[in-house]
XYZ file of C-alpha atoms in Angstrom:
216
model
C 0.000 0.000 0.000
C 2.853 2.320 0.796
C 4.384 1.725 -2.601
C 1.027 2.438 -4.193
C 0.766 5.747 -2.365
C 4.354 6.640 -3.298
C 3.996 5.948 -7.000
C 0.422 7.148 -7.267
C -0.643 3.902 -9.035
C -3.801 2.228 -7.858
C -3.844 -1.567 -8.143
C -7.184 -3.172 -8.925
C -8.390 -6.754 -8.859
C -8.760 -8.571 -12.240
C -12.201 -8.462 -13.837
C -13.599 -11.953 -13.513
C -16.831 -10.895 -15.225
C -14.972 -10.094 -18.429
C -13.486 -13.579 -18.482
C -16.917 -15.089 -17.980
C -18.360 -13.072 -20.831
C -15.478 -14.123 -23.026
C -16.207 -17.804 -22.314
C -19.888 -17.293 -23.091
C -19.028 -15.579 -26.350
C -16.793 -18.484 -27.277
C -19.537 -20.995 -26.492
C -22.177 -19.152 -28.572
C -20.737 -20.039 -32.038
C -20.442 -23.674 -31.014
C -24.087 -23.772 -30.005
C -25.062 -22.029 -33.257
C -23.054 -24.586 -35.238
C -24.826 -27.412 -33.430
C -28.211 -25.846 -34.247
C -27.239 -25.517 -37.913
C -26.063 -29.134 -37.999
C -29.522 -30.401 -37.037
C -31.233 -31.486 -40.323
C -34.562 -29.833 -41.116
C -37.688 -31.965 -40.831
C -38.694 -33.817 -44.020
C -41.353 -32.161 -46.206
C -44.890 -33.475 -45.884
C -45.897 -36.141 -48.436
C -47.815 -34.880 -51.490
C -51.581 -35.220 -51.333
C -53.007 -38.421 -52.750
C -54.752 -37.929 -56.112
C -57.618 -40.319 -56.765
C -58.998 -41.470 -60.110
C -61.806 -39.388 -61.550
C -63.546 -42.398 -63.072
C -62.910 -44.724 -60.103
C -62.631 -42.522 -56.986
C -61.772 -45.455 -54.735
C -58.466 -46.044 -56.607
C -55.315 -43.911 -56.676
C -54.663 -42.264 -60.035
C -51.696 -43.589 -61.993
C -49.128 -40.833 -62.538
C -48.295 -42.049 -66.059
C -51.767 -40.976 -67.245
C -51.102 -37.282 -66.605
C -50.994 -35.076 -69.682
C -52.839 -37.375 -72.081
C -56.034 -36.371 -73.875
C -59.140 -37.929 -72.366
C -57.456 -38.829 -69.085
C -60.043 -39.687 -66.413
C -57.705 -41.876 -64.372
C -59.054 -45.195 -65.657
C -56.342 -47.817 -65.293
C -57.512 -50.276 -62.628
C -55.007 -52.972 -63.645
C -52.022 -50.611 -63.776
C -50.961 -51.259 -67.376
C -49.526 -47.706 -67.568
C -46.968 -48.684 -64.917
C -45.853 -51.760 -66.880
C -45.938 -50.707 -70.549
C -44.976 -47.412 -72.235
C -47.924 -45.034 -72.099
C -47.332 -43.852 -75.665
C -47.635 -47.435 -76.890
C -50.869 -47.913 -74.941
C -52.361 -44.724 -76.378
C -51.309 -45.786 -79.886
C -53.108 -49.108 -79.433
C -56.197 -47.414 -78.024
C -56.450 -44.973 -80.920
C -55.965 -47.764 -83.449
C -58.790 -49.798 -81.926
C -60.946 -46.672 -81.708
C -60.549 -45.929 -85.409
C -61.088 -49.532 -86.482
C -64.229 -49.869 -84.367
C -65.704 -46.571 -85.597
C -65.382 -47.837 -89.176
C -66.554 -51.324 -88.207
C -69.655 -50.038 -86.420
C -70.784 -48.062 -89.457
C -69.921 -50.883 -91.847
C -71.622 -53.546 -89.765
C -74.936 -51.682 -89.856
C -74.566 -50.377 -93.420
C -74.281 -53.815 -94.996
C -77.575 -54.850 -93.404
C -79.323 -52.228 -95.540
C -77.286 -52.133 -98.757
C -75.438 -54.953 -100.525
C -73.674 -55.279 -103.842
C -75.382 -57.184 -106.678
C -74.565 -60.870 -106.944
C -75.522 -63.943 -105.017
C -72.257 -63.997 -103.056
C -73.152 -60.683 -101.433
C -76.658 -61.617 -100.431
C -75.720 -62.708 -96.940
C -76.068 -61.154 -93.533
C -73.281 -59.086 -92.078
C -72.640 -61.812 -89.532
C -72.093 -64.449 -92.249
C -70.050 -62.161 -94.506
C -66.777 -63.103 -92.803
C -67.114 -66.826 -93.497
C -68.230 -66.196 -97.070
C -65.252 -63.883 -97.676
C -62.839 -66.476 -96.309
C -64.334 -69.180 -98.509
C -64.164 -67.012 -101.650
C -60.602 -65.836 -100.973
C -61.437 -62.120 -100.843
C -60.312 -61.939 -97.241
C -56.707 -62.420 -98.399
C -56.845 -58.977 -100.042
C -57.804 -57.441 -96.730
C -54.923 -59.289 -95.077
C -52.495 -57.895 -97.661
C -53.517 -54.229 -97.382
C -53.922 -54.301 -93.629
C -50.515 -55.978 -93.345
C -48.896 -53.157 -95.327
C -50.557 -50.568 -93.101
C -49.364 -52.416 -89.998
C -45.764 -52.529 -91.233
C -45.813 -48.769 -91.756
C -47.306 -48.219 -88.317
C -44.707 -50.471 -86.657
C -41.911 -48.300 -88.054
C -43.660 -45.149 -86.813
C -44.230 -46.648 -83.363
C -40.595 -47.730 -83.015
C -39.443 -44.216 -83.903
C -41.907 -42.752 -81.416
C -40.685 -44.966 -78.578
C -37.098 -44.045 -79.493
C -37.891 -40.372 -78.858
C -38.714 -38.983 -82.298
C -41.344 -36.640 -80.821
C -44.204 -38.183 -82.779
C -47.519 -38.084 -80.934
C -49.319 -41.439 -80.489
C -51.660 -42.146 -83.391
C -50.310 -39.248 -85.460
C -49.897 -40.059 -89.164
C -50.325 -36.551 -90.559
C -53.703 -37.441 -92.076
C -55.683 -34.211 -92.212
C -56.612 -33.559 -95.871
C -59.282 -30.993 -94.939
C -57.030 -29.047 -92.573
C -59.341 -29.342 -89.566
C -56.461 -29.441 -87.060
C -54.526 -26.341 -88.162
C -55.599 -24.454 -85.026
C -54.030 -25.890 -81.845
C -57.172 -25.338 -79.755
C -59.370 -27.015 -82.372
C -56.910 -29.889 -82.646
C -57.159 -30.624 -78.911
C -60.951 -30.589 -79.144
C -60.925 -32.898 -82.178
C -58.558 -35.309 -80.440
C -60.911 -35.480 -77.464
C -63.917 -36.096 -79.716
C -62.087 -38.804 -81.638
C -61.143 -40.581 -78.437
C -64.619 -40.306 -76.892
C -66.385 -41.541 -80.025
C -63.807 -44.268 -80.478
C -64.301 -45.585 -76.954
C -68.035 -45.587 -77.501
C -67.560 -47.410 -80.828
C -65.498 -50.153 -79.168
C -68.303 -50.813 -76.722
C -70.977 -50.490 -79.425
C -69.318 -52.876 -81.864
C -68.792 -55.500 -79.168
C -72.459 -55.260 -78.196
C -73.713 -55.336 -81.791
C -71.722 -58.445 -82.685
C -72.776 -60.202 -79.489
C -76.422 -59.357 -80.051
C -76.267 -60.397 -83.713
C -74.832 -63.796 -82.755
C -77.406 -64.336 -79.998
C -80.428 -63.357 -82.103
C -79.277 -64.355 -85.575
C -81.054 -61.273 -86.942
C -79.929 -58.136 -88.722
C -80.173 -54.577 -87.442
C -81.448 -53.711 -84.822
C -80.416 -57.224 -83.718
C -83.532 -57.965 -81.715
C -85.349 -61.278 -81.292
């Protein structure tokens, strides 16, 4: 104390509080690093989308974006086979059945002259096979199928071709994009109806043995 009075220097105790604050400041970044290291919680699962046509089944994701999609795929074919190939097959059957439905009824009202043509629509197949005229159909349909197989292979390889697209539009109905989408929907809807109609007409014709309207 005497020395302190002589020199005029006042001695003070060390600041313990400052040391404590320094330790707290050093611990803060470590705690912040630990908080940042904690992974965020996983996002909630997406909502389940159910089929429009069969609300008790989950909609298959592969159906999204296709014309006429109402979520109808109860057996899950779209998860096994390429969706473009399935749509190609559907459109082909739609077009064949639309022509077949009209032709099946038309030949009950109008036939060509000659005894070979004077048969019912139901018996026309067997008569055509017996006369050999069915081989012409096999030839021309076979050529069309070969062309379509090439187009389908290119489509599945990523050529950008839309399923069922052969560029057949001699009247130019599909020049407008909005009209084209509407026409595609109408073709698909009428084609699906034709597939059901043709199956029912043939079944009814076999059961009754009569021509249009295939009643007893």
